[in-house]
Amino acid sequence: MPELVVTALLAPSRLALQLLRAFTWSLVYAAALLAAAVYGGIALAHVLCRPRRGCCGRPRRAAPACRSDPALGEHCFLSLKSSGLRLHYVSAGRGNGPLMLFLHGFPENWFSWRYQLREFQNRFHVVAVDLRGYGSSDAPRNVDCYTTDLLMADIQDVILGLGYSKCILVSHDWGALVAWNFSIYYPSLVERMVVVSGAPMSVYQDYSVRHIGQLFRSNYMFLFQLPWLPEKLLSMSDFQILKTTLTNRKTGIPHLTPNELEAFLYDFSQPGGLTGPLNYYRNLFRNFPLEPQELATPTLLLWGEKDPYLEPGLVGAIGSRFVPGRLEAHILPGAGHWIPQSNPQEMHQYMWAFLQDLLD
């Protein structure tokens, strides 16, 4: 068929897709402005209630001692083959078994895996990375440096750069979004997956269209589409919004100590420390709409019954995309969003059972 005819036949479909994307972005930015008004009010209230803290975040001069605990592992750096970026990671148990690679979420860093680093280092080589833009890892400023393709290339470079041909990939929150995609496009590098509180983006997209309540739970992601303003709001009153996110009595991390809180805030308080992490969100709608994807990697999925950000119904939506027999899913009663830190013992029990055949 002549190329001109093919182009003419496809033109209506392309136009419809462009119109759909334009309509989507108009909704996203409308929601972003609304979220900015709400979070702006919250940030201003924090400043008025604590005027001594001021309108900016206080830079931390030194990381808290808990981040240097030798029981968690050795601090190392790896130069990535694809990008040349340098990623920071904490490693323990080299030579004790397969590679177990941990990917953290927002607003966290490698330290969110402290319980798992202690638990599994005797039988696995455990490695918790600071993803690009976080912590001591390199943090390019450009939004285009945080696309899913580049994030997946980072994980590939970490696995191969550490001298392995495959890994057990453990992920939470934003790390889970990267892990889901990685298991689809690099299946030979993932032997097993453990996913906590995170859905594939295509599943999240379809589910949110049908369940408007999920969009309300994720309202912050619309704010994060805007330039510079989210960084300003999150840092006001010495990062009070982040502090509340992590320590709230009902929705935060139970029993988080002041030093452990500082282990997260230290990185965000450094110059430009929030921009890299927020750039992940600024790429969320780049490829909308997404095509449904079949999931086949053997996966343990853990979900909090009372997760304030993600509805339990997403678990069933994820299961509907799986090859039968490849997904083991558990909704933890009473648990929230931060399962690796709030419910480590339950998580470890499920993980040991899920991975037992690899150790026999």
C-alpha positions as YAML, in Angstrom:
chain: A
units: angstrom
residues:
- id: 1
  name: MET
  ca: [0.00, 0.00, 0.00]
- id: 2
  name: PRO
  ca: [1.44, 3.40, -0.93]
- id: 3
  name: GLU
  ca: [2.88, 5.34, 1.99]
- id: 4
  name: LEU
  ca: [0.61, 8.32, 1.27]
- id: 5
  name: VAL
  ca: [-2.49, 6.12, 1.63]
- id: 6
  name: VAL
  ca: [-1.23, 4.62, 4.90]
- id: 7
  name: THR
  ca: [-0.55, 8.08, 6.29]
- id: 8
  name: ALA
  ca: [-4.04, 9.24, 5.30]
- id: 9
  name: LEU
  ca: [-5.68, 6.21, 6.93]
- id: 10
  name: LEU
  ca: [-3.75, 6.67, 10.17]
- id: 11
  name: ALA
  ca: [-4.28, 10.43, 10.39]
- id: 12
  name: PRO
  ca: [-7.65, 10.25, 12.23]
- id: 13
  name: SER
  ca: [-6.20, 7.90, 14.86]
- id: 14
  name: ARG
  ca: [-3.18, 10.11, 15.40]
- id: 15
  name: LEU
  ca: [-5.34, 13.19, 15.67]
- id: 16
  name: ALA
  ca: [-7.61, 11.46, 18.19]
- id: 17
  name: LEU
  ca: [-4.57, 10.46, 20.27]
- id: 18
  name: GLN
  ca: [-3.20, 14.00, 20.20]
- id: 19
  name: LEU
  ca: [-6.57, 15.39, 21.26]
- id: 20
  name: LEU
  ca: [-6.80, 12.83, 24.08]
- id: 21
  name: ARG
  ca: [-3.35, 13.78, 25.33]
- id: 22
  name: ALA
  ca: [-4.15, 17.51, 25.12]
- id: 23
  name: PHE
  ca: [-7.36, 16.95, 27.07]
- id: 24
  name: THR
  ca: [-5.51, 14.84, 29.66]
- id: 25
  name: TRP
  ca: [-2.85, 17.51, 30.19]
- id: 26
  name: SER
  ca: [-5.49, 20.20, 30.59]
- id: 27
  name: LEU
  ca: [-7.09, 18.12, 33.35]
- id: 28
  name: VAL
  ca: [-3.70, 17.42, 34.95]
- id: 29
  name: TYR
  ca: [-2.77, 21.09, 35.12]
- id: 30
  name: ALA
  ca: [-6.21, 22.07, 36.40]
- id: 31
  name: ALA
  ca: [-5.79, 19.48, 39.16]
- id: 32
  name: ALA
  ca: [-2.23, 20.73, 39.76]
- id: 33
  name: LEU
  ca: [-3.44, 24.29, 40.35]
- id: 34
  name: LEU
  ca: [-6.13, 23.07, 42.73]
- id: 35
  name: ALA
  ca: [-3.60, 20.93, 44.62]
- id: 36
  name: ALA
  ca: [-1.21, 23.90, 44.75]
- id: 37
  name: ALA
  ca: [-3.89, 25.99, 46.43]
- id: 38
  name: VAL
  ca: [-4.59, 23.27, 49.00]
- id: 39
  name: TYR
  ca: [-0.96, 22.45, 49.79]
- id: 40
  name: GLY
  ca: [-0.07, 26.15, 49.74]
- id: 41
  name: GLY
  ca: [-2.64, 26.69, 52.48]
- id: 42
  name: ILE
  ca: [-1.23, 23.76, 54.47]
- id: 43
  name: ALA
  ca: [2.34, 25.04, 54.13]
- id: 44
  name: LEU
  ca: [1.32, 28.58, 55.12]
- id: 45
  name: ALA
  ca: [-0.51, 27.23, 58.18]
- id: 46
  name: HIS
  ca: [2.67, 25.41, 59.24]
- id: 47
  name: VAL
  ca: [4.67, 28.63, 58.93]
- id: 48
  name: LEU
  ca: [2.13, 30.63, 60.93]
- id: 49
  name: CYS
  ca: [2.00, 27.97, 63.66]
- id: 50
  name: ARG
  ca: [5.82, 27.73, 63.85]
- id: 51
  name: PRO
  ca: [7.10, 31.17, 62.80]
- id: 52
  name: ARG
  ca: [10.62, 30.54, 64.14]
- id: 53
  name: ARG
  ca: [11.19, 27.87, 61.51]
- id: 54
  name: GLY
  ca: [10.65, 30.38, 58.73]
- id: 55
  name: CYS
  ca: [9.70, 29.82, 55.10]
- id: 56
  name: CYS
  ca: [12.65, 27.64, 54.12]
- id: 57
  name: GLY
  ca: [14.17, 24.33, 55.08]
- id: 58
  name: ARG
  ca: [17.16, 24.25, 57.41]
- id: 59
  name: PRO
  ca: [20.20, 22.66, 55.69]
- id: 60
  name: ARG
  ca: [21.58, 19.76, 57.71]
- id: 61
  name: ARG
  ca: [25.38, 19.89, 58.03]
- id: 62
  name: ALA
  ca: [25.91, 16.22, 58.82]
- id: 63
  name: ALA
  ca: [23.99, 13.01, 58.32]
- id: 64
  name: PRO
  ca: [22.72, 11.35, 61.53]
- id: 65
  name: ALA
  ca: [24.84, 8.56, 62.97]
- id: 66
  name: CYS
  ca: [22.19, 5.89, 62.31]
- id: 67
  name: ARG
  ca: [23.02, 6.05, 58.57]
- id: 68
  name: SER
  ca: [26.56, 4.90, 59.34]
- id: 69
  name: ASP
  ca: [25.60, 1.81, 61.33]
- id: 70
  name: PRO
  ca: [28.10, -0.88, 60.16]
- id: 71
  name: ALA
  ca: [25.50, -3.58, 60.76]
- id: 72
  name: LEU
  ca: [23.59, -2.27, 57.73]
- id: 73
  name: GLY
  ca: [26.50, -2.73, 55.35]
- id: 74
  name: GLU
  ca: [29.28, -0.91, 53.53]
- id: 75
  name: HIS
  ca: [28.73, 2.36, 51.67]
- id: 76
  name: CYS
  ca: [29.90, 2.15, 48.05]
- id: 77
  name: PHE
  ca: [29.56, 3.91, 44.69]
- id: 78
  name: LEU
  ca: [29.05, 2.48, 41.22]
- id: 79
  name: SER
  ca: [29.57, 4.30, 37.91]
- id: 80
  name: LEU
  ca: [26.80, 3.34, 35.51]
- id: 81
  name: LYS
  ca: [27.80, 2.13, 32.05]
- id: 82
  name: SER
  ca: [24.84, 3.64, 30.17]
- id: 83
  name: SER
  ca: [24.80, 7.15, 31.62]
- id: 84
  name: GLY
  ca: [28.09, 7.64, 33.43]
- id: 85
  name: LEU
  ca: [26.16, 8.67, 36.55]
- id: 86
  name: ARG
  ca: [27.49, 7.56, 39.92]
- id: 87
  name: LEU
  ca: [25.01, 5.79, 42.21]
- id: 88
  name: HIS
  ca: [25.46, 5.33, 45.94]
- id: 89
  name: TYR
  ca: [24.52, 2.00, 47.51]
- id: 90
  name: VAL
  ca: [24.86, 0.07, 50.75]
- id: 91
  name: SER
  ca: [26.00, -3.52, 50.45]
- id: 92
  name: ALA
  ca: [26.22, -6.45, 52.87]
- id: 93
  name: GLY
  ca: [26.56, -10.23, 52.64]
- id: 94
  name: ARG
  ca: [28.57, -10.46, 49.42]
- id: 95
  name: GLY
  ca: [29.25, -14.12, 48.73]
- id: 96
  name: ASN
  ca: [26.37, -15.33, 50.92]
- id: 97
  name: GLY
  ca: [23.93, -16.04, 48.09]
- id: 98
  name: PRO
  ca: [22.01, -14.44, 45.20]
- id: 99
  name: LEU
  ca: [21.80, -10.69, 44.72]
- id: 100
  name: MET
  ca: [18.82, -9.07, 46.48]
- id: 101
  name: LEU
  ca: [18.44, -5.54, 45.14]
- id: 102
  name: PHE
  ca: [16.26, -2.97, 46.95]
- id: 103
  name: LEU
  ca: [14.58, 0.03, 45.28]
- id: 104
  name: HIS
  ca: [13.13, 2.69, 47.60]
- id: 105
  name: GLY
  ca: [10.24, 5.11, 47.18]
- id: 106
  name: PHE
  ca: [9.45, 8.76, 47.93]
- id: 107
  name: PRO
  ca: [10.23, 10.53, 50.22]
- id: 108
  name: GLU
  ca: [12.85, 7.98, 51.26]
- id: 109
  name: ASN
  ca: [16.31, 6.64, 50.38]
- id: 110
  name: TRP
  ca: [18.35, 3.46, 50.90]
- id: 111
  name: PHE
  ca: [17.84, 3.75, 54.69]
- id: 112
  name: SER
  ca: [14.18, 2.71, 54.33]
- id: 113
  name: TRP
  ca: [15.49, -0.87, 53.87]
- id: 114
  name: ARG
  ca: [17.44, -0.99, 57.16]
- id: 115
  name: TYR
  ca: [15.35, -3.86, 58.59]
- id: 116
  name: GLN
  ca: [15.66, -5.94, 55.42]
- id: 117
  name: LEU
  ca: [19.42, -5.32, 55.12]
- id: 118
  name: ARG
  ca: [19.87, -6.81, 58.59]
- id: 119
  name: GLU
  ca: [17.43, -9.67, 58.03]
- id: 120
  name: PHE
  ca: [18.65, -11.10, 54.72]
- id: 121
  name: GLN
  ca: [22.40, -10.44, 54.59]
- id: 122
  name: ASN
  ca: [23.26, -13.89, 55.98]
- id: 123
  name: ARG
  ca: [21.72, -15.69, 52.98]
- id: 124
  name: PHE
  ca: [21.86, -13.08, 50.21]
- id: 125
  name: HIS
  ca: [24.07, -10.32, 48.91]
- id: 126
  name: VAL
  ca: [21.80, -7.41, 49.87]
- id: 127
  name: VAL
  ca: [22.20, -4.08, 48.09]
- id: 128
  name: ALA
  ca: [20.06, -0.98, 48.73]
- id: 129
  name: VAL
  ca: [20.63, 1.83, 46.24]
- id: 130
  name: ASP
  ca: [19.94, 5.52, 46.32]
- id: 131
  name: LEU
  ca: [18.09, 5.91, 43.02]
- id: 132
  name: ARG
  ca: [19.30, 8.66, 40.69]
- id: 133
  name: GLY
  ca: [18.39, 12.05, 42.10]
- id: 134
  name: TYR
  ca: [18.35, 10.80, 45.68]
- id: 135
  name: GLY
  ca: [20.83, 10.95, 48.54]
- id: 136
  name: SER
  ca: [24.48, 10.63, 47.61]
- id: 137
  name: SER
  ca: [23.73, 9.46, 44.06]
- id: 138
  name: ASP
  ca: [24.18, 11.85, 41.15]
- id: 139
  name: ALA
  ca: [21.17, 14.09, 40.57]
- id: 140
  name: PRO
  ca: [20.86, 15.61, 37.09]
- id: 141
  name: ARG
  ca: [18.62, 18.67, 37.09]
- id: 142
  name: ASN
  ca: [16.84, 18.14, 33.78]
- id: 143
  name: VAL
  ca: [13.35, 16.59, 33.94]
- id: 144
  name: ASP
  ca: [14.17, 14.48, 30.87]
- id: 145
  name: CYS
  ca: [16.83, 12.65, 32.89]
- id: 146
  name: TYR
  ca: [14.13, 10.84, 34.90]
- id: 147
  name: THR
  ca: [12.20, 8.95, 32.23]
- id: 148
  name: THR
  ca: [11.25, 5.34, 32.89]
- id: 149
  name: ASP
  ca: [13.63, 4.12, 30.18]
- id: 150
  name: LEU
  ca: [16.60, 5.80, 31.87]
- id: 151
  name: LEU
  ca: [15.60, 4.55, 35.31]
- id: 152
  name: MET
  ca: [15.36, 0.99, 33.97]
- id: 153
  name: ALA
  ca: [18.80, 1.33, 32.36]
- id: 154
  name: ASP
  ca: [20.16, 2.32, 35.78]
- id: 155
  name: ILE
  ca: [18.88, -0.91, 37.33]
- id: 156
  name: GLN
  ca: [20.33, -2.98, 34.50]
- id: 157
  name: ASP
  ca: [23.70, -1.29, 34.98]
- id: 158
  name: VAL
  ca: [23.62, -1.90, 38.74]
- id: 159
  name: ILE
  ca: [22.90, -5.63, 38.37]
- id: 160
  name: LEU
  ca: [25.55, -6.17, 35.70]
- id: 161
  name: GLY
  ca: [28.00, -3.75, 37.32]
- id: 162
  name: LEU
  ca: [27.88, -5.74, 40.56]
- id: 163
  name: GLY
  ca: [28.81, -8.85, 38.60]
- id: 164
  name: TYR
  ca: [25.44, -10.63, 38.44]
- id: 165
  name: SER
  ca: [23.26, -11.85, 35.59]
- id: 166
  name: LYS
  ca: [19.99, -11.72, 37.56]
- id: 167
  name: CYS
  ca: [18.60, -10.65, 40.92]
- id: 168
  name: ILE
  ca: [15.73, -10.79, 43.38]
- id: 169
  name: LEU
  ca: [14.22, -7.34, 42.98]
- id: 170
  name: VAL
  ca: [12.55, -5.87, 46.09]
- id: 171
  name: SER
  ca: [10.75, -2.56, 45.73]
- id: 172
  name: HIS
  ca: [8.39, -0.10, 47.40]
- id: 173
  name: ASP
  ca: [6.34, 2.88, 46.21]
- id: 174
  name: TRP
  ca: [8.19, 4.64, 43.35]
- id: 175
  name: GLY
  ca: [10.76, 1.88, 43.32]
- id: 176
  name: ALA
  ca: [7.87, -0.49, 42.59]
- id: 177
  name: LEU
  ca: [6.84, 1.46, 39.47]
- id: 178
  name: VAL
  ca: [10.39, 1.11, 38.16]
- id: 179
  name: ALA
  ca: [10.54, -2.57, 39.15]
- id: 180
  name: TRP
  ca: [7.28, -3.49, 37.39]
- id: 181
  name: ASN
  ca: [8.50, -1.98, 34.14]
- id: 182
  name: PHE
  ca: [11.95, -3.50, 34.56]
- id: 183
  name: SER
  ca: [10.49, -7.00, 34.95]
- id: 184
  name: ILE
  ca: [8.59, -6.54, 31.67]
- id: 185
  name: TYR
  ca: [11.45, -5.19, 29.56]
- id: 186
  name: TYR
  ca: [14.37, -7.02, 31.21]
- id: 187
  name: PRO
  ca: [12.79, -10.31, 32.33]
- id: 188
  name: SER
  ca: [16.03, -12.30, 32.11]
- id: 189
  name: LEU
  ca: [17.58, -10.09, 34.81]
- id: 190
  name: VAL
  ca: [14.82, -10.69, 37.39]
- id: 191
  name: GLU
  ca: [14.54, -14.11, 39.01]
- id: 192
  name: ARG
  ca: [11.86, -13.10, 41.54]
- id: 193
  name: MET
  ca: [10.15, -9.88, 42.57]
- id: 194
  name: VAL
  ca: [8.89, -8.64, 45.90]
- id: 195
  name: VAL
  ca: [6.68, -5.58, 45.44]
- id: 196
  name: VAL
  ca: [5.32, -3.51, 48.32]
- id: 197
  name: SER
  ca: [2.66, -0.83, 47.93]
- id: 198
  name: GLY
  ca: [3.04, -0.07, 44.25]
- id: 199
  name: ALA
  ca: [1.13, -0.85, 41.06]
- id: 200
  name: PRO
  ca: [2.28, -0.97, 37.41]
- id: 201
  name: MET
  ca: [1.56, 2.42, 35.87]
- id: 202
  name: SER
  ca: [-0.73, 0.97, 33.21]
- id: 203
  name: VAL
  ca: [-2.80, -0.77, 35.92]
- id: 204
  name: TYR
  ca: [-2.88, 2.38, 38.05]
- id: 205
  name: GLN
  ca: [-4.00, 4.41, 35.01]
- id: 206
  name: ASP
  ca: [-6.90, 2.12, 34.12]
- id: 207
  name: TYR
  ca: [-7.97, 1.66, 37.74]
- id: 208
  name: SER
  ca: [-7.97, 5.40, 38.47]
- id: 209
  name: VAL
  ca: [-10.17, 6.13, 35.47]
- id: 210
  name: ARG
  ca: [-12.77, 3.74, 36.94]
- id: 211
  name: HIS
  ca: [-12.26, 4.64, 40.62]
- id: 212
  name: ILE
  ca: [-12.11, 8.39, 41.10]
- id: 213
  name: GLY
  ca: [-11.35, 7.91, 44.80]
- id: 214
  name: GLN
  ca: [-7.87, 6.70, 43.90]
- id: 215
  name: LEU
  ca: [-7.10, 10.02, 42.22]
- id: 216
  name: PHE
  ca: [-8.08, 11.85, 45.40]
- id: 217
  name: ARG
  ca: [-5.73, 9.62, 47.37]
- id: 218
  name: SER
  ca: [-2.93, 10.54, 44.95]
- id: 219
  name: ASN
  ca: [-3.71, 14.26, 44.80]
- id: 220
  name: TYR
  ca: [-0.09, 15.21, 45.65]
- id: 221
  name: MET
  ca: [1.16, 13.86, 42.31]
- id: 222
  name: PHE
  ca: [-0.74, 16.63, 40.51]
- id: 223
  name: LEU
  ca: [1.00, 19.28, 42.61]
- id: 224
  name: PHE
  ca: [4.34, 17.71, 41.69]
- id: 225
  name: GLN
  ca: [3.73, 18.37, 37.97]
- id: 226
  name: LEU
  ca: [4.45, 22.07, 38.53]
- id: 227
  name: PRO
  ca: [7.96, 23.58, 38.36]
- id: 228
  name: TRP
  ca: [9.78, 24.89, 41.52]
- id: 229
  name: LEU
  ca: [6.59, 25.43, 43.59]
- id: 230
  name: PRO
  ca: [6.46, 21.88, 45.05]
- id: 231
  name: GLU
  ca: [10.08, 22.20, 46.20]
- id: 232
  name: LYS
  ca: [9.20, 25.46, 47.93]
- id: 233
  name: LEU
  ca: [6.05, 24.16, 49.62]
- id: 234
  name: LEU
  ca: [7.68, 20.94, 50.84]
- id: 235
  name: SER
  ca: [10.62, 22.82, 52.37]
- id: 236
  name: MET
  ca: [8.58, 25.48, 54.21]
- id: 237
  name: SER
  ca: [8.64, 25.44, 58.01]
- id: 238
  name: ASP
  ca: [11.72, 23.19, 57.89]
- id: 239
  name: PHE
  ca: [10.13, 20.47, 55.73]
- id: 240
  name: GLN
  ca: [7.03, 20.15, 57.89]
- id: 241
  name: ILE
  ca: [4.90, 18.56, 55.12]
- id: 242
  name: LEU
  ca: [7.52, 15.83, 54.71]
- id: 243
  name: LYS
  ca: [7.79, 15.43, 58.47]
- id: 244
  name: THR
  ca: [4.03, 15.02, 58.74]
- id: 245
  name: THR
  ca: [4.00, 12.52, 55.85]
- id: 246
  name: LEU
  ca: [6.56, 10.32, 57.58]
- id: 247
  name: THR
  ca: [5.46, 10.67, 61.22]
- id: 248
  name: ASN
  ca: [1.68, 11.17, 61.19]
- id: 249
  name: ARG
  ca: [0.11, 9.01, 63.91]
- id: 250
  name: LYS
  ca: [-2.39, 7.39, 61.54]
- id: 251
  name: THR
  ca: [-0.70, 7.44, 58.13]
- id: 252
  name: GLY
  ca: [3.03, 7.72, 58.85]
- id: 253
  name: ILE
  ca: [5.74, 5.28, 59.92]
- id: 254
  name: PRO
  ca: [5.04, 4.02, 63.46]
- id: 255
  name: HIS
  ca: [7.77, 4.53, 66.06]
- id: 256
  name: LEU
  ca: [10.04, 6.47, 63.68]
- id: 257
  name: THR
  ca: [12.69, 8.05, 65.92]
- id: 258
  name: PRO
  ca: [13.91, 11.64, 65.48]
- id: 259
  name: ASN
  ca: [17.28, 10.35, 64.22]
- id: 260
  name: GLU
  ca: [15.59, 8.06, 61.70]
- id: 261
  name: LEU
  ca: [13.47, 10.96, 60.48]
- id: 262
  name: GLU
  ca: [16.65, 13.01, 60.04]
- id: 263
  name: ALA
  ca: [18.13, 10.13, 58.02]
- id: 264
  name: PHE
  ca: [15.58, 11.00, 55.33]
- id: 265
  name: LEU
  ca: [15.43, 14.78, 55.77]
- id: 266
  name: TYR
  ca: [19.21, 15.20, 55.56]
- id: 267
  name: ASP
  ca: [19.26, 14.48, 51.82]
- id: 268
  name: PHE
  ca: [16.24, 16.64, 51.01]
- id: 269
  name: SER
  ca: [17.75, 19.57, 52.94]
- id: 270
  name: GLN
  ca: [20.81, 19.74, 50.68]
- id: 271
  name: PRO
  ca: [20.79, 22.25, 47.77]
- id: 272
  name: GLY
  ca: [18.53, 20.85, 45.03]
- id: 273
  name: GLY
  ca: [17.77, 17.80, 47.16]
- id: 274
  name: LEU
  ca: [14.06, 17.76, 46.31]
- id: 275
  name: THR
  ca: [14.24, 18.43, 42.58]
- id: 276
  name: GLY
  ca: [15.51, 15.01, 41.45]
- id: 277
  name: PRO
  ca: [12.88, 13.05, 43.40]
- id: 278
  name: LEU
  ca: [10.07, 15.33, 42.20]
- id: 279
  name: ASN
  ca: [11.23, 14.97, 38.59]
- id: 280
  name: TYR
  ca: [10.10, 11.33, 38.77]
- id: 281
  name: TYR
  ca: [6.53, 12.59, 39.12]
- id: 282
  name: ARG
  ca: [7.00, 15.17, 36.36]
- id: 283
  name: ASN
  ca: [7.45, 12.28, 33.93]
- id: 284
  name: LEU
  ca: [4.36, 10.34, 35.03]
- id: 285
  name: PHE
  ca: [2.00, 11.48, 32.28]
- id: 286
  name: ARG
  ca: [4.56, 11.62, 29.49]
- id: 287
  name: ASN
  ca: [3.36, 8.42, 27.78]
- id: 288
  name: PHE
  ca: [-0.37, 8.58, 28.55]
- id: 289
  name: PRO
  ca: [-2.35, 6.55, 27.60]
- id: 290
  name: LEU
  ca: [-0.43, 3.34, 28.34]
- id: 291
  name: GLU
  ca: [-1.11, -0.02, 26.74]
- id: 292
  name: PRO
  ca: [-2.06, -2.95, 29.05]
- id: 293
  name: GLN
  ca: [0.93, -5.18, 29.79]
- id: 294
  name: GLU
  ca: [1.03, -8.86, 30.70]
- id: 295
  name: LEU
  ca: [2.95, -9.62, 33.89]
- id: 296
  name: ALA
  ca: [4.82, -12.89, 34.17]
- id: 297
  name: THR
  ca: [7.73, -12.60, 36.64]
- id: 298
  name: PRO
  ca: [7.07, -14.67, 39.80]
- id: 299
  name: THR
  ca: [6.07, -11.98, 42.26]
- id: 300
  name: LEU
  ca: [5.20, -11.57, 45.93]
- id: 301
  name: LEU
  ca: [2.91, -8.55, 46.35]
- id: 302
  name: LEU
  ca: [2.35, -7.03, 49.79]
- id: 303
  name: TRP
  ca: [-0.27, -4.33, 50.37]
- id: 304
  name: GLY
  ca: [-1.49, -2.41, 53.40]
- id: 305
  name: GLU
  ca: [-5.19, -2.70, 54.17]
- id: 306
  name: LYS
  ca: [-5.16, 0.91, 55.42]
- id: 307
  name: ASP
  ca: [-2.77, 2.40, 52.87]
- id: 308
  name: PRO
  ca: [-3.86, 6.07, 52.68]
- id: 309
  name: TYR
  ca: [-2.43, 6.53, 49.18]
- id: 310
  name: LEU
  ca: [-3.39, 3.33, 47.33]
- id: 311
  name: GLU
  ca: [-6.73, 1.51, 47.40]
- id: 312
  name: PRO
  ca: [-6.76, -2.25, 48.16]
- id: 313
  name: GLY
  ca: [-8.75, -2.76, 44.93]
- id: 314
  name: LEU
  ca: [-5.52, -2.24, 43.00]
- id: 315
  name: VAL
  ca: [-4.37, -5.67, 44.16]
- id: 316
  name: GLY
  ca: [-7.14, -7.40, 42.21]
- id: 317
  name: ALA
  ca: [-6.47, -5.16, 39.21]
- id: 318
  name: ILE
  ca: [-2.80, -6.19, 39.27]
- id: 319
  name: GLY
  ca: [-3.74, -9.88, 39.55]
- id: 320
  name: SER
  ca: [-5.93, -9.66, 36.46]
- id: 321
  name: ARG
  ca: [-2.84, -8.80, 34.38]
- id: 322
  name: PHE
  ca: [-0.76, -11.73, 35.62]
- id: 323
  name: VAL
  ca: [0.01, -15.04, 33.99]
- id: 324
  name: PRO
  ca: [-1.86, -17.56, 36.22]
- id: 325
  name: GLY
  ca: [0.21, -18.94, 39.06]
- id: 326
  name: ARG
  ca: [2.90, -16.25, 38.96]
- id: 327
  name: LEU
  ca: [1.50, -13.86, 41.59]
- id: 328
  name: GLU
  ca: [1.25, -14.35, 45.36]
- id: 329
  name: ALA
  ca: [-0.59, -11.39, 46.90]
- id: 330
  name: HIS
  ca: [-1.29, -10.54, 50.54]
- id: 331
  name: ILE
  ca: [-3.19, -7.60, 52.02]
- id: 332
  name: LEU
  ca: [-1.83, -7.01, 55.53]
- id: 333
  name: PRO
  ca: [-4.63, -6.20, 58.03]
- id: 334
  name: GLY
  ca: [-4.17, -2.85, 59.72]
- id: 335
  name: ALA
  ca: [-1.01, -2.04, 57.78]
- id: 336
  name: GLY
  ca: [-0.46, 1.27, 56.01]
- id: 337
  name: HIS
  ca: [1.82, 2.37, 53.19]
- id: 338
  name: TRP
  ca: [5.25, 1.96, 54.81]
- id: 339
  name: ILE
  ca: [5.29, -1.83, 55.28]
- id: 340
  name: PRO
  ca: [9.11, -2.35, 55.06]
- id: 341
  name: GLN
  ca: [9.46, -0.07, 58.09]
- id: 342
  name: SER
  ca: [6.13, -0.49, 59.90]
- id: 343
  name: ASN
  ca: [5.61, -4.26, 59.49]
- id: 344
  name: PRO
  ca: [9.08, -5.71, 58.87]
- id: 345
  name: GLN
  ca: [8.49, -9.01, 60.67]
- id: 346
  name: GLU
  ca: [5.37, -9.82, 58.64]
- id: 347
  name: MET
  ca: [7.16, -8.83, 55.46]
- id: 348
  name: HIS
  ca: [10.15, -11.01, 56.29]
- id: 349
  name: GLN
  ca: [7.99, -14.06, 57.00]
- id: 350
  name: TYR
  ca: [6.30, -13.78, 53.62]
- id: 351
  name: MET
  ca: [9.63, -13.20, 51.88]
- id: 352
  name: TRP
  ca: [11.39, -16.19, 53.47]
- id: 353
  name: ALA
  ca: [8.50, -18.49, 52.46]
- id: 354
  name: PHE
  ca: [8.41, -17.05, 48.94]
- id: 355
  name: LEU
  ca: [12.17, -17.47, 48.44]
- id: 356
  name: GLN
  ca: [12.67, -20.75, 50.31]
- id: 357
  name: ASP
  ca: [13.04, -22.92, 47.19]
- id: 358
  name: LEU
  ca: [15.93, -20.73, 46.00]
- id: 359
  name: LEU
  ca: [17.82, -21.53, 49.22]
- id: 360
  name: ASP
  ca: [17.16, -25.30, 49.37]
...
